[in-house]
Every structure is written in structure tokens, then in C-alpha cells.
Amino acid sequence: MSVQVENPRPSAVAAVIGLGSMGFGMAQSMKRAGLDVVGYDITKATVDRFVADGGRGAATLKETVQDADIVVSVVVTGAQTEAVLFGSDGIATAMKPGAVFVSSATMDPAIARSLAERLEPLGLHYLDAPISGGTARAAKGELTIMASGSRQAFAAARPALDAMAAKVYELGDAAGIGAAFKMINQLLAGVHIAAACEAISFAAKQGLDLQKVYEVITASAGNSWMFENRIPHVLAGDYTPLSAIEIFVKDLGIVQDMARSERYPVPLVAAALQMYLAASGAGMGRDDDSSLARLYAQLSGVELPGMNKEPQQA
Amino acid sequence: MSVQVENPRPSAVAAVIGLGSMGFGMAQSMKRAGLDVVGYDITKATVDRFVADGGRGAATLKETVQDADIVVSVVVTGAQTEAVLFGSDGIATAMKPGAVFVSSATMDPAIARSLAERLEPLGLHYLDAPISGGTARAAKGELTIMASGSRQAFAAARPALDAMAAKVYELGDAAGIGAAFKMINQLLAGVHIAAACEAISFAAKQGLDLQKVYEVITASAGNSWMFENRIPHVLAGDYTPLSAIEIFVKDLGIVQDMARSERYPVPLVAAALQMYLAASGAGMGRDDDSSLARLYAQLSGVELPGMNKEPQQA
């Protein structure tokens, strides 16, 4: 029998920048795993909520990271990530020597490479670590992380990765590779949501029993992870945003820009992106991405449950 | 304890029209289940092969169906189905009174409805019964059948359905509903194959490890049944046709025609169909549908295994 002794080593300090629907859960998961977590958000009320939940808050970006061994950035875009690191209140010059910056935003791989190249000469590590899995899995510490970076970046980030993720893919030794994997996933996810919505509203147009369509398709070769996951929102007429239309306006936009600059044709992405843009233009940008089904229905005179509900406020 | 006695009733006679990759296996499955099966194909050598395998052959369509309680039609298109029933050598006037015609071709639901409406006044039954599952499952009697038709049509077809399918969906009481379900499945399947190919060649363009892409995507939200099933063909560089490009030229063409006549926009189907047409125009029409990956690669200067193999002979 072994005797358990308390680990005398102080726990690592992790800073979380961005306490939105993903970042809040990721911060909670790290606290639960025993890390000393400091949270920051541009919305002060969100920081207060994190403190009320037992976390440590900070008032500025630099204060957030000054003692951190690990900085987890949970902003949305590459441009926001760049501002966090190198903007006027940027943290690149405030982070502890040897600390690691874990970047979870979905971005063009070229931007991820460029940020790492600027950060590493300062004696800091950069882990390109886009996340997948949604709010519920973020809160449970069961995300999937598609990560790439130096051995040192992985080693420094390990306690945070273990706390946040059920599965960490180690995809290569340089920033950009994780981002590229994430873009491939987003390409497919975005096209599949659009295809699912094109199909379910077309089924409604044929007068088919949509519950039966769901049952048959999810057991057939036409199934996708997104069809299975999103079509229940349509059948329930519930467009409460779990992931919003604007996410795919952004992500398919990145894919299209990458592909254009690489002279690679993406006709399916292009067609899907136009539908996300149309949904956003019609006022559904902040609604659930399954709102494309409503758009198809509105365009073609078919009835879906809840299709005329008011969009979320911007 | 009950005593088993041999059933003295003679087994039902089933005619199979079309002994191609699907029909041959379906005929074998029915033989194995104890039905008395008569096979016909326009290629005499195929009938000979069926006879050598222990089946009964026939020389003409009418001879094939004259004693049949069940006629299973395994041709490819609605037009071929119409010719089998109502062409110059058509069987509509040769079938036994009360027999059922089981139609497995993928077709516009309007054609299925029209064929049933013409057949039923002759004292015959029509089961709209598109199939799904591929050659291997056809041979094992494990197809999925998306069926609709009258109660009498289902009852008459039951021994054949039980023999051919692992799962029979009973989707409604009139022809056309099964066909419509199949078109929804084909819409999704065709778009998903195109999306899978657009994504995997884009991943190659990024220089990613494609085996790793397969591993990550099949465990992520970007997965689809088709991505999981078809991308191994691409990774192996093996474009031996399990299902050919021309199948989706046909099926997405049907969806697009239906949608156009119903004033329903299908931008994803339209984009995917253009890629199948391009692959066919480039000489890959009879190759595996995953050949779209080769097309994307050829269009963008990336290397995939086996991408320059000669196409199948037409």
C-alpha cells in the first residue's frame, strides 16, 4: 500500500483571457484540476461573475498575465489574438520568461505562424491550439484540442491541456499546423450544416415527415456529425445560439481567403458561405447556425417549426 | 414443446430484372432465403453467370416474370424502369394478377407516382423501394430499403424484402414517398463526398499529414459517413469504382431538376454537381466517386497517391 502525501509544489498559475461561453468553462476546468487561475474579460461583469464563482479576477491584461506560467487566450479571431499579444495593452512584454501562450482562436495558419515567430524571440513559447467541442464540453474539461508547437511549448502548457481537454492531438512541431487542421474541420463542418439545412427544408418542401427523415438519414450514408447534431434544433424550432451563423461567416471566410490566395478552388465552401452571408444579412447572424434551415424555408415558401421567431438581439 | 413440420406451401417465385453489382447479390440473398428466383439481364453472359451459380435464368423479360409473385427491378433510372414496365417488351401486361413490382431505382418521386398509377389499374401492386448499402451488403441480404406503397404491395413483397434487407423503412402508403426519402439521402451523400474531396485535397495543399487528417476529422464535428467511407480510397490512391461518379451526375441532376421545378434553391447541390460533371468530362465518369479528390488535386497542383492513374474504360 502506498501512502498519499500532499504535493508540496505550488500549483501552476494559469491566466485565461476571454471568459465567454468557451473561456469561462475552460477556466473552471483548470480551477477544478487544481491550477491557480486568473481570469480576464473586456466585459467587467463577466470577470465579476468569474470571481463570484471562486476565481481570481484581474483589471488589465498585463495584471492578468504577470505571474502566469500559462496564458490561455480564448478570443475569437486572429486579429484579436494579435491585439492581445502585441496591441497597445499587449501582453508580449508582460509575460513571465519561459511562459507559454496557448492560442485557441480559429485563424489562418499564416497568422498563427507569424504570431509564434514574433513571440518566441522574447523568450516565450507559443502553442497553436484551436479548440473544438462546444460550451458543454468546455465546462466539463472535455474539449478536443488540435495543437502544434515546440516541445517546450507543449511541456509548459501540459497542465492546462490536461485540465481542458479529453483529447489533445499533437500535430506537429510548429505553429500553423494546428490552425490548418482546424480550418479543414471548419470547412467540413460549415458545408455540412448548410447541406443539412438545404436537405431538411427540401424534405419539408416534399411534404415528408421530418422526424422520420431524421431517423432514416442518421442511419444512412447521408449522415454527418452536423446533421445529427443540428437538425434537432430545426425540428424543435429552437434557434437559441449554441454556435452562431457569424462563426461560419468568419471561418468559411478564412477558408475562402486561404484558398483564393493559394489558387485552390472551393466551390462548396463558396456556395455555403453565400448562405451564411444571406442568413446574416437577413438578421440571423447571432442565431444558431441551424438558422440556415429557416432561410431556405423562407426562400421557398415552406413551413418549419419556429421559423418566424424573432432573431436574437445584436 | 412444439414439433416443427415442413411448410408444405411452395416457395414464392421472385423475378429479378437487372443482375448488375446490386441485383446479382439481391437475387442470391433471395435464393438463400428459399425463394424460387428467376434472373434476367440484358447482358446474356450475366444471366449465364447467375445460372452457373445455381439460379434460374430467362431469355426475355416476359418469360422472366410470367410465374413471379414478386418482380424486383434493379435497373438504374426511372426511364429504364418505365421501359421495363411499359416498353415494347414491357412486363406490365405479362405479370401474374396480384403480383407486386418492387422498384429499386433512384428516381424523381413524380415518376414513381406515375408508374404506380399506371400499374395499379392492371390489378398489380407497386412498391416504391429504393435501396441503399452497396454491393457487399446486397450480397449479404443486408440492404437498407426506403419503401412506400399500399398495404397490399408491402404484404406481397414481404418475403423479398425480408431476404434482401437488414432494415426496411415503411415510409408511407403511396409510391413517391420512398423515392423522396432516397433523394434527400442522395442530396446529402453527393454533397458530402464533394466536401470530403474538397477538404482532403485542400489539406494536401497545406502540406498536412493526410492520415492524421483522417484520424482527427473522423473523431471531430467535421465528420460525415461519406468522409469516413470514401477518404480511405483517396489515401490508398485506389479509384476502383465501388460507386461511380456518374451515379451522382444522375442523382444530383434529379435533385437539381426537382428543386428547379419546385422553385427551391439548392446552391450546395448545384456546386457539387458541377464538380461531378467536371470529373466526368475529364474522363473519370466510371471511376469511384472519390475521384473528385483527384480532380481537385489536378486543378490545384497538389499531389495525391495514384492521382494520375488511367481512368476506367467506358
XYZ file of C-alpha atoms in Angstrom:
628
model
C 0.000 0.000 0.000
C 1.217 3.460 -0.809
C 0.693 6.465 1.387
C -0.605 9.561 -0.336
C 1.273 12.744 0.523
C 0.248 16.222 -0.392
C 2.217 17.551 -3.339
C 4.299 20.374 -1.868
C 4.959 22.032 -5.248
C 2.861 25.170 -5.687
C 0.283 24.796 -8.454
C 0.938 26.454 -11.803
C -0.639 29.835 -12.394
C -2.849 29.948 -15.473
C -4.297 33.134 -16.949
C -7.419 32.945 -19.096
C -8.065 35.838 -21.459
C -11.671 35.884 -22.629
C -14.326 34.474 -20.294
C -17.039 33.935 -22.893
C -19.053 30.752 -23.352
C -15.902 28.717 -24.025
C -13.319 30.542 -21.895
C -15.438 30.532 -18.743
C -15.783 26.750 -18.866
C -12.119 26.287 -19.683
C -11.148 28.462 -16.691
C -13.467 26.442 -14.437
C -11.968 23.187 -15.697
C -8.467 24.408 -14.860
C -9.536 25.531 -11.379
C -11.113 22.129 -10.804
C -7.826 20.495 -11.798
C -6.022 22.483 -9.104
C -4.462 25.273 -11.143
C -4.345 28.794 -9.758
C -6.479 30.582 -12.361
C -6.669 34.320 -13.070
C -9.427 35.408 -15.430
C -9.816 38.474 -17.624
C -12.515 39.699 -19.971
C -13.163 43.057 -21.651
C -16.627 42.937 -20.038
C -16.088 43.647 -16.352
C -19.360 41.984 -15.324
C -18.027 38.734 -16.732
C -14.904 38.994 -14.566
C -17.136 39.679 -11.545
C -19.116 36.547 -12.357
C -15.890 34.553 -12.505
C -14.795 35.955 -9.116
C -18.189 35.179 -7.593
C -17.667 31.625 -8.834
C -14.458 31.442 -6.754
C -11.921 32.571 -9.331
C -9.318 35.312 -9.256
C -10.002 38.321 -11.460
C -7.760 40.976 -12.914
C -8.428 44.508 -14.137
C -5.946 44.708 -17.008
C -4.395 42.308 -19.473
C -0.900 42.852 -18.076
C -2.016 42.290 -14.478
C -3.695 39.079 -15.636
C -0.540 37.524 -17.031
C 2.249 38.875 -14.812
C 2.505 35.754 -12.621
C 1.182 33.248 -15.126
C 3.131 30.175 -16.260
C 0.445 29.533 -18.848
C -1.692 32.094 -20.679
C -4.745 30.637 -22.417
C -6.212 33.018 -24.970
C -9.882 32.359 -25.711
C -10.693 35.201 -28.067
C -12.402 34.651 -31.413
C -10.149 35.864 -34.217
C -6.545 36.072 -35.312
C -6.736 39.872 -35.195
C -7.961 39.776 -31.578
C -5.150 37.361 -30.723
C -2.620 39.717 -32.263
C -4.067 42.623 -30.258
C -3.862 40.614 -27.019
C -0.185 39.908 -27.675
C 1.077 42.980 -29.465
C -1.581 45.699 -29.149
C -1.166 48.884 -27.075
C -2.039 46.960 -23.864
C -0.474 43.775 -25.277
C 0.981 41.104 -23.022
C 4.016 40.002 -25.047
C 6.280 42.223 -22.974
C 4.482 41.499 -19.682
C 4.559 37.681 -19.655
C 6.975 35.797 -17.357
C 10.098 34.498 -19.098
C 9.580 30.904 -20.199
C 5.771 31.140 -20.014
C 3.617 29.703 -22.783
C 0.857 31.427 -24.756
C -1.860 28.931 -25.697
C -3.894 30.304 -28.587
C -7.342 28.780 -29.106
C -8.851 31.112 -31.724
C -9.599 29.697 -35.167
C -7.382 31.574 -37.623
C -5.482 31.452 -40.882
C -2.398 29.260 -40.289
C -0.192 32.016 -41.716
C -1.249 34.309 -38.862
C -0.526 31.606 -36.278
C 2.961 31.153 -37.750
C 3.575 34.884 -37.734
C 2.465 35.337 -34.099
C 4.751 32.499 -32.969
C 7.662 33.959 -34.905
C 7.191 37.302 -33.164
C 6.690 35.849 -29.669
C 9.448 33.239 -29.474
C 12.399 35.682 -29.733
C 11.090 37.271 -26.494
C 11.860 34.058 -24.579
C 8.230 32.915 -24.616
C 6.537 29.841 -26.077
C 3.574 29.739 -28.441
C 1.205 26.784 -28.670
C -1.133 26.817 -31.667
C -4.107 25.101 -30.037
C -7.520 25.587 -31.647
C -10.371 24.019 -29.715
C -13.441 22.045 -30.682
C -16.369 20.724 -28.700
C -18.767 23.470 -27.651
C -19.759 25.089 -24.375
C -20.855 21.971 -22.503
C -17.625 20.124 -23.140
C -15.601 23.247 -22.329
C -17.232 23.337 -18.885
C -16.533 19.637 -18.320
C -12.881 19.829 -19.389
C -13.618 17.541 -22.318
C -12.623 19.642 -25.317
C -10.724 18.409 -28.324
C -7.570 20.444 -28.968
C -5.737 20.387 -32.308
C -2.296 21.520 -31.224
C 1.097 22.177 -32.732
C 4.222 23.858 -31.413
C 7.669 23.280 -29.996
C 8.378 20.548 -27.452
C 8.896 23.283 -24.846
C 5.530 24.871 -25.658
C 3.755 21.535 -25.200
C 5.636 20.814 -21.966
C 4.837 24.204 -20.462
C 1.167 24.035 -21.491
C 0.624 20.435 -20.358
C -1.214 21.103 -17.028
C -3.698 23.367 -18.831
C -4.166 20.980 -21.762
C -4.797 18.050 -19.424
C -7.348 20.098 -17.493
C -9.249 21.444 -20.500
C -9.305 18.565 -22.953
C -10.432 14.976 -23.266
C -8.236 14.679 -26.341
C -5.152 16.646 -27.359
C -3.899 15.976 -30.891
C -0.180 16.702 -31.172
C 0.009 17.558 -34.840
C 3.475 18.962 -35.401
C 6.374 20.940 -34.015
C 5.494 24.386 -35.317
C 2.617 26.847 -35.059
C 0.256 26.837 -38.050
C -0.296 23.093 -38.303
C -2.947 23.028 -35.572
C -4.631 26.026 -37.219
C -4.623 24.255 -40.597
C -6.239 21.132 -39.139
C -8.893 23.297 -37.532
C -9.609 25.017 -40.859
C -10.107 21.622 -42.547
C -12.569 20.717 -39.799
C -14.385 24.043 -40.146
C -14.552 23.685 -43.936
C -16.380 20.374 -43.485
C -18.490 21.481 -40.523
C -19.664 24.636 -42.302
C -20.529 22.833 -45.528
C -22.268 20.015 -43.651
C -24.509 22.393 -41.678
C -25.506 24.114 -44.909
C -26.123 20.744 -46.602
C -28.186 19.530 -43.632
C -30.320 22.668 -43.773
C -30.654 22.540 -47.578
C -31.809 18.915 -47.236
C -34.230 19.229 -44.316
C -36.088 22.173 -45.816
C -36.181 20.378 -49.173
C -37.691 17.404 -47.341
C -40.287 19.761 -45.864
C -40.983 21.037 -49.380
C -41.688 17.400 -50.411
C -44.150 17.115 -47.534
C -42.121 14.407 -45.802
C -42.386 13.561 -42.110
C -39.281 15.364 -40.837
C -38.869 13.246 -37.712
C -38.822 10.217 -39.980
C -36.293 11.928 -42.254
C -34.070 12.449 -39.231
C -34.430 8.812 -38.204
C -33.686 7.471 -41.691
C -30.805 9.806 -42.574
C -28.963 9.392 -39.285
C -28.925 5.624 -40.018
C -27.888 6.068 -43.669
C -24.941 7.031 -45.855
C -26.197 10.629 -45.993
C -25.447 11.214 -42.325
C -22.959 13.686 -40.907
C -21.979 14.661 -37.385
C -23.555 18.065 -38.042
C -26.804 16.657 -39.486
C -27.201 14.514 -36.396
C -26.326 17.365 -34.035
C -28.053 20.398 -35.621
C -31.260 19.088 -37.205
C -32.882 18.524 -33.777
C -32.696 22.319 -33.332
C -34.663 22.700 -36.570
C -37.234 20.062 -35.641
C -37.737 21.796 -32.284
C -37.839 25.231 -33.936
C -35.257 26.348 -31.363
C -32.667 28.724 -32.804
C -31.104 29.699 -29.470
C -27.459 30.114 -30.434
C -25.233 27.228 -29.409
C -22.937 28.240 -32.244
C -23.917 31.282 -34.271
C -24.213 31.929 -38.003
C -21.451 34.563 -37.665
C -18.930 31.900 -36.627
C -19.197 30.321 -40.060
C -19.304 33.670 -41.836
C -15.898 34.092 -40.233
C -14.496 30.565 -40.605
C -15.631 29.850 -44.164
C -14.421 33.349 -44.986
C -10.953 32.366 -43.743
C -11.048 29.151 -45.794
C -12.138 31.048 -48.882
C -9.404 33.662 -48.436
C -6.731 30.995 -47.895
C -7.934 29.043 -50.917
C -8.074 32.122 -53.115
C -4.536 33.144 -52.253
C -3.358 29.563 -52.883
C -5.265 29.303 -56.186
C -7.308 26.378 -54.870
C -10.983 26.207 -55.916
C -13.550 25.662 -53.128
C -16.956 25.687 -54.846
C -18.747 24.008 -51.935
C -17.313 26.399 -49.384
C -18.192 29.321 -51.641
C -21.819 28.177 -52.002
C -22.182 27.556 -48.267
C -20.612 30.896 -47.365
C -23.161 32.719 -49.518
C -25.953 31.081 -47.491
C -24.370 32.091 -44.165
C -23.997 35.632 -45.520
C -27.635 35.642 -46.609
C -28.742 34.445 -43.172
C -26.631 37.113 -41.507
C -27.920 39.765 -43.887
C -31.474 38.695 -43.061
C -30.801 39.406 -39.374
C -29.975 35.916 -38.108
C -26.235 36.413 -37.604
C -26.385 35.877 -33.858
C -28.828 32.967 -34.057
C -27.896 29.306 -34.085
C -26.139 28.200 -37.267
C -29.025 25.828 -37.984
C -30.941 29.018 -38.874
C -29.903 28.275 -42.455
C -32.878 25.895 -42.463
C -35.162 28.857 -41.707
C -33.541 30.805 -44.503
C -34.144 28.005 -47.037
C -37.730 27.694 -45.803
C -38.361 31.430 -46.047
C -36.906 31.478 -49.558
C -39.121 28.681 -50.789
C -42.432 29.058 -49.021
C -42.239 26.017 -46.791
C -43.181 25.874 -43.149
C -40.775 24.814 -40.416
C -41.450 24.966 -36.669
C -40.499 28.331 -35.176
C -39.181 29.622 -38.476
C -40.531 33.120 -37.959
C -39.308 33.615 -34.394
C -37.605 36.935 -33.777
C -33.829 36.808 -34.223
C -31.523 37.337 -31.232
C -30.721 40.945 -30.453
C -27.407 42.125 -31.848
C -42.692 -28.299 -26.946
C -43.734 -27.710 -30.497
C -42.938 -30.048 -33.335
C -41.517 -28.422 -36.426
C -43.165 -29.569 -39.642
C -42.014 -28.750 -43.121
C -44.063 -25.963 -44.623
C -45.945 -27.597 -47.475
C -46.633 -24.296 -49.218
C -44.450 -23.886 -52.328
C -41.960 -21.001 -52.024
C -42.785 -17.709 -53.679
C -41.371 -17.101 -57.133
C -39.292 -13.935 -57.375
C -38.053 -12.447 -60.633
C -35.007 -10.160 -60.598
C -34.588 -7.799 -63.533
C -31.044 -6.490 -63.751
C -28.239 -8.698 -62.425
C -25.595 -5.999 -62.023
C -23.483 -5.419 -58.937
C -26.558 -4.858 -56.767
C -29.135 -7.111 -58.478
C -26.882 -10.167 -58.517
C -26.394 -10.011 -54.766
C -30.072 -9.331 -54.134
C -31.011 -12.379 -56.241
C -28.520 -14.514 -54.315
C -29.921 -13.277 -50.999
C -33.439 -14.270 -52.063
C -32.281 -17.717 -53.205
C -30.546 -18.207 -49.884
C -33.786 -17.314 -48.102
C -35.570 -20.099 -50.006
C -37.323 -18.153 -52.733
C -37.520 -19.579 -56.233
C -35.575 -16.904 -58.126
C -35.574 -16.245 -61.882
C -32.950 -13.779 -63.096
C -32.789 -11.604 -66.201
C -30.244 -9.162 -67.566
C -29.805 -7.505 -70.952
C -26.269 -8.959 -70.962
C -26.689 -12.689 -71.648
C -23.293 -13.550 -70.105
C -24.561 -12.165 -66.801
C -27.599 -14.457 -66.899
C -25.282 -17.395 -67.667
C -23.190 -16.491 -64.627
C -26.343 -16.442 -62.489
C -27.373 -19.881 -63.825
C -23.862 -21.256 -63.190
C -24.297 -20.010 -59.626
C -27.402 -22.221 -59.285
C -30.091 -19.734 -60.313
C -32.804 -19.946 -62.940
C -32.331 -17.740 -65.990
C -34.744 -16.430 -68.572
C -34.288 -15.216 -72.137
C -36.895 -12.445 -72.265
C -38.427 -10.017 -69.810
C -41.880 -11.556 -70.207
C -40.591 -15.108 -69.662
C -38.835 -13.849 -66.527
C -41.970 -12.561 -64.849
C -44.720 -14.888 -66.076
C -44.761 -17.068 -62.927
C -43.441 -14.481 -60.486
C -45.303 -13.393 -57.360
C -42.705 -10.690 -56.851
C -40.767 -8.804 -59.516
C -37.721 -6.932 -58.201
C -36.461 -4.338 -60.660
C -32.798 -3.444 -60.159
C -32.206 -1.076 -63.054
C -30.602 2.340 -62.615
C -33.026 5.038 -63.750
C -36.688 5.969 -63.814
C -36.641 5.822 -67.615
C -35.278 2.270 -67.545
C -37.935 1.319 -65.006
C -40.634 2.739 -67.253
C -39.227 0.758 -70.209
C -39.214 -2.474 -68.157
C -42.873 -1.972 -67.308
C -44.345 -0.248 -70.339
C -41.789 -0.500 -73.167
C -42.259 -2.614 -76.314
C -41.176 -5.770 -74.410
C -42.656 -4.370 -71.164
C -43.910 -6.683 -68.417
C -46.959 -4.766 -67.191
C -49.245 -6.949 -69.309
C -47.272 -10.163 -68.619
C -47.191 -10.170 -64.814
C -49.445 -12.526 -62.831
C -52.558 -10.885 -61.403
C -51.917 -9.719 -57.844
C -48.137 -9.766 -58.250
C -46.043 -6.894 -56.909
C -43.446 -4.825 -58.776
C -40.657 -3.752 -56.389
C -38.814 -0.793 -57.879
C -35.328 -0.112 -56.522
C -34.026 2.543 -58.929
C -33.357 6.036 -57.578
C -35.770 8.378 -59.369
C -37.794 11.560 -59.195
C -40.749 10.846 -56.859
C -43.130 12.141 -59.540
C -42.048 9.318 -61.863
C -42.545 6.719 -59.105
C -46.065 8.058 -58.506
C -46.840 7.987 -62.211
C -45.610 4.391 -62.672
C -47.704 3.197 -59.737
C -50.759 4.993 -61.087
C -50.382 3.238 -64.426
C -49.650 -0.211 -62.969
C -52.289 -0.497 -60.260
C -55.358 -0.374 -62.572
C -53.979 -3.569 -64.181
C -54.518 -5.492 -60.922
C -50.848 -5.287 -59.949
C -49.082 -3.730 -56.952
C -46.226 -1.237 -56.992
C -43.749 -0.885 -54.149
C -41.545 2.200 -54.296
C -38.439 0.711 -52.709
C -35.102 2.460 -53.351
C -32.107 0.663 -51.889
C -29.001 1.788 -50.066
C -25.938 -0.055 -48.844
C -23.629 -1.047 -51.701
C -22.580 -4.296 -53.324
C -21.276 -6.105 -50.246
C -24.449 -5.578 -48.247
C -26.573 -6.503 -51.281
C -24.803 -9.878 -51.403
C -25.315 -10.431 -47.683
C -29.011 -9.513 -47.721
C -28.303 -6.526 -45.501
C -29.507 -3.589 -47.574
C -31.466 -0.642 -46.289
C -34.724 -0.156 -48.187
C -36.696 3.107 -48.081
C -40.130 1.862 -49.048
C -43.614 3.226 -49.568
C -46.745 1.760 -51.114
C -50.110 0.211 -50.366
C -50.593 -2.349 -47.605
C -51.109 -4.992 -50.286
C -47.862 -4.049 -52.021
C -45.929 -4.409 -48.765
C -47.635 -7.707 -47.939
C -46.922 -9.201 -51.347
C -43.296 -8.024 -51.337
C -42.554 -9.108 -47.763
C -40.613 -12.354 -48.476
C -38.304 -10.480 -50.858
C -37.862 -7.507 -48.507
C -37.015 -9.785 -45.588
C -34.467 -11.632 -47.728
C -32.749 -8.551 -49.189
C -32.675 -6.079 -46.333
C -31.402 -5.685 -42.804
C -33.723 -2.688 -42.444
C -36.931 -1.825 -44.282
C -38.285 1.642 -43.566
C -42.050 1.767 -44.157
C -42.418 5.410 -45.023
C -45.947 5.819 -46.301
C -48.876 4.306 -48.134
C -48.213 5.604 -51.630
C -45.437 5.430 -54.200
C -43.185 8.507 -54.316
C -42.501 8.827 -50.610
C -39.729 6.218 -50.647
C -38.247 7.900 -53.708
C -38.329 11.291 -51.976
C -36.523 9.943 -48.909
C -33.891 8.428 -51.175
C -33.396 11.767 -52.948
C -32.831 13.518 -49.586
C -30.212 10.890 -48.765
C -28.569 11.291 -52.182
C -28.540 15.073 -51.850
C -26.560 14.741 -48.627
C -24.373 11.862 -49.806
C -23.417 13.653 -53.026
C -22.618 16.939 -51.280
C -20.681 15.168 -48.531
C -18.461 13.275 -50.985
C -17.682 16.528 -52.771
C -16.990 18.279 -49.452
C -14.750 15.410 -48.305
C -12.760 15.625 -51.539
C -12.584 19.439 -51.446
C -11.263 19.173 -47.877
C -8.733 16.364 -48.275
C -7.071 17.922 -51.313
C -7.050 21.288 -49.549
C -5.331 19.553 -46.627
C -2.772 18.168 -49.101
C -2.302 21.696 -50.430
C -1.473 22.794 -46.837
C 1.123 20.021 -46.631
C -0.713 18.230 -43.824
C -0.242 14.562 -42.967
C -3.375 13.150 -44.619
C -3.551 10.013 -42.464
C -3.563 12.307 -39.448
C -6.260 14.456 -41.061
C -8.370 11.327 -41.463
C -7.803 10.366 -37.841
C -8.638 13.825 -36.492
C -11.652 14.559 -38.704
C -13.342 11.187 -38.183
C -13.228 11.964 -34.444
C -14.447 15.554 -34.846
C -17.531 17.604 -35.702
C -16.444 17.757 -39.355
C -17.056 14.055 -39.869
C -19.595 12.514 -42.223
C -20.453 8.937 -43.129
C -19.060 9.634 -46.589
C -15.822 11.235 -45.350
C -15.196 8.186 -43.193
C -16.084 5.760 -46.003
C -14.560 7.384 -49.099
C -11.367 9.125 -47.947
C -9.579 5.770 -47.435
C -9.904 5.295 -51.221
C -8.104 8.613 -51.714
C -5.376 7.819 -49.184
C -4.805 4.467 -50.905
C -4.926 6.087 -54.358
C -7.435 3.401 -55.338
C -10.197 4.699 -57.611
C -11.647 1.288 -58.496
C -15.343 2.108 -58.752
C -17.385 0.994 -55.763
C -19.862 3.720 -56.690
C -19.113 5.755 -59.789
C -19.009 9.496 -60.483
C -21.857 9.014 -62.999
C -24.218 7.885 -60.204
C -24.037 11.348 -58.668
C -24.143 13.092 -62.035
C -27.515 11.338 -62.299
C -28.754 11.678 -58.710
C -27.749 15.291 -58.067
C -29.151 16.023 -61.522
C -32.509 14.644 -60.375
C -32.376 16.723 -57.181
C -31.500 19.845 -59.144
C -34.329 19.247 -61.634
C -36.851 18.621 -58.852
C -35.696 21.700 -56.975
C -35.792 23.888 -60.083
C -39.318 22.859 -60.926
C -40.377 23.459 -57.307
C -38.599 26.849 -57.157
C -36.385 25.652 -54.314
C -32.747 26.865 -54.304
C -30.048 24.202 -53.858
C -26.727 26.058 -54.044
C -24.724 23.246 -52.431
C -26.159 20.600 -54.732
C -25.503 22.875 -57.704
C -21.855 23.416 -56.728
C -21.305 19.691 -56.090
C -22.973 18.690 -59.352
C -20.597 20.942 -61.293
C -17.660 19.062 -59.776
C -19.141 15.656 -60.694
C -19.722 16.965 -64.217
C -16.135 18.213 -64.397
C -14.828 14.825 -63.226
C -16.974 13.058 -65.786
C -15.925 15.454 -68.513
C -12.291 14.806 -67.581
C -12.820 11.088 -68.257
C -13.443 9.815 -64.708
C -17.181 9.144 -65.043
C -16.840 5.409 -64.487
C -14.271 5.742 -61.690
C -15.041 5.780 -58.000
C -16.888 8.884 -56.835
C -13.939 9.749 -54.592
C -12.201 10.692 -57.872
C -13.367 14.232 -57.104
C -10.289 14.393 -54.858
C -8.102 13.712 -57.920
C -9.940 16.415 -59.805
C -9.320 18.995 -57.061
C -5.671 17.921 -56.909
C -5.228 18.163 -60.667
C -6.836 21.604 -60.669
C -4.537 22.950 -57.987
C -1.160 21.336 -58.499
C -1.142 19.127 -55.432
C -0.031 15.505 -55.313
C -2.270 12.699 -54.123
C -1.433 8.985 -54.265
C -2.461 7.412 -57.572
C -3.986 10.640 -58.829
C -2.762 10.151 -62.389
C -3.860 6.525 -62.798
C -5.678 5.832 -66.049
C -9.455 6.113 -65.750
C -11.653 3.015 -66.142
C -12.575 2.164 -69.716
C -16.009 3.317 -70.744
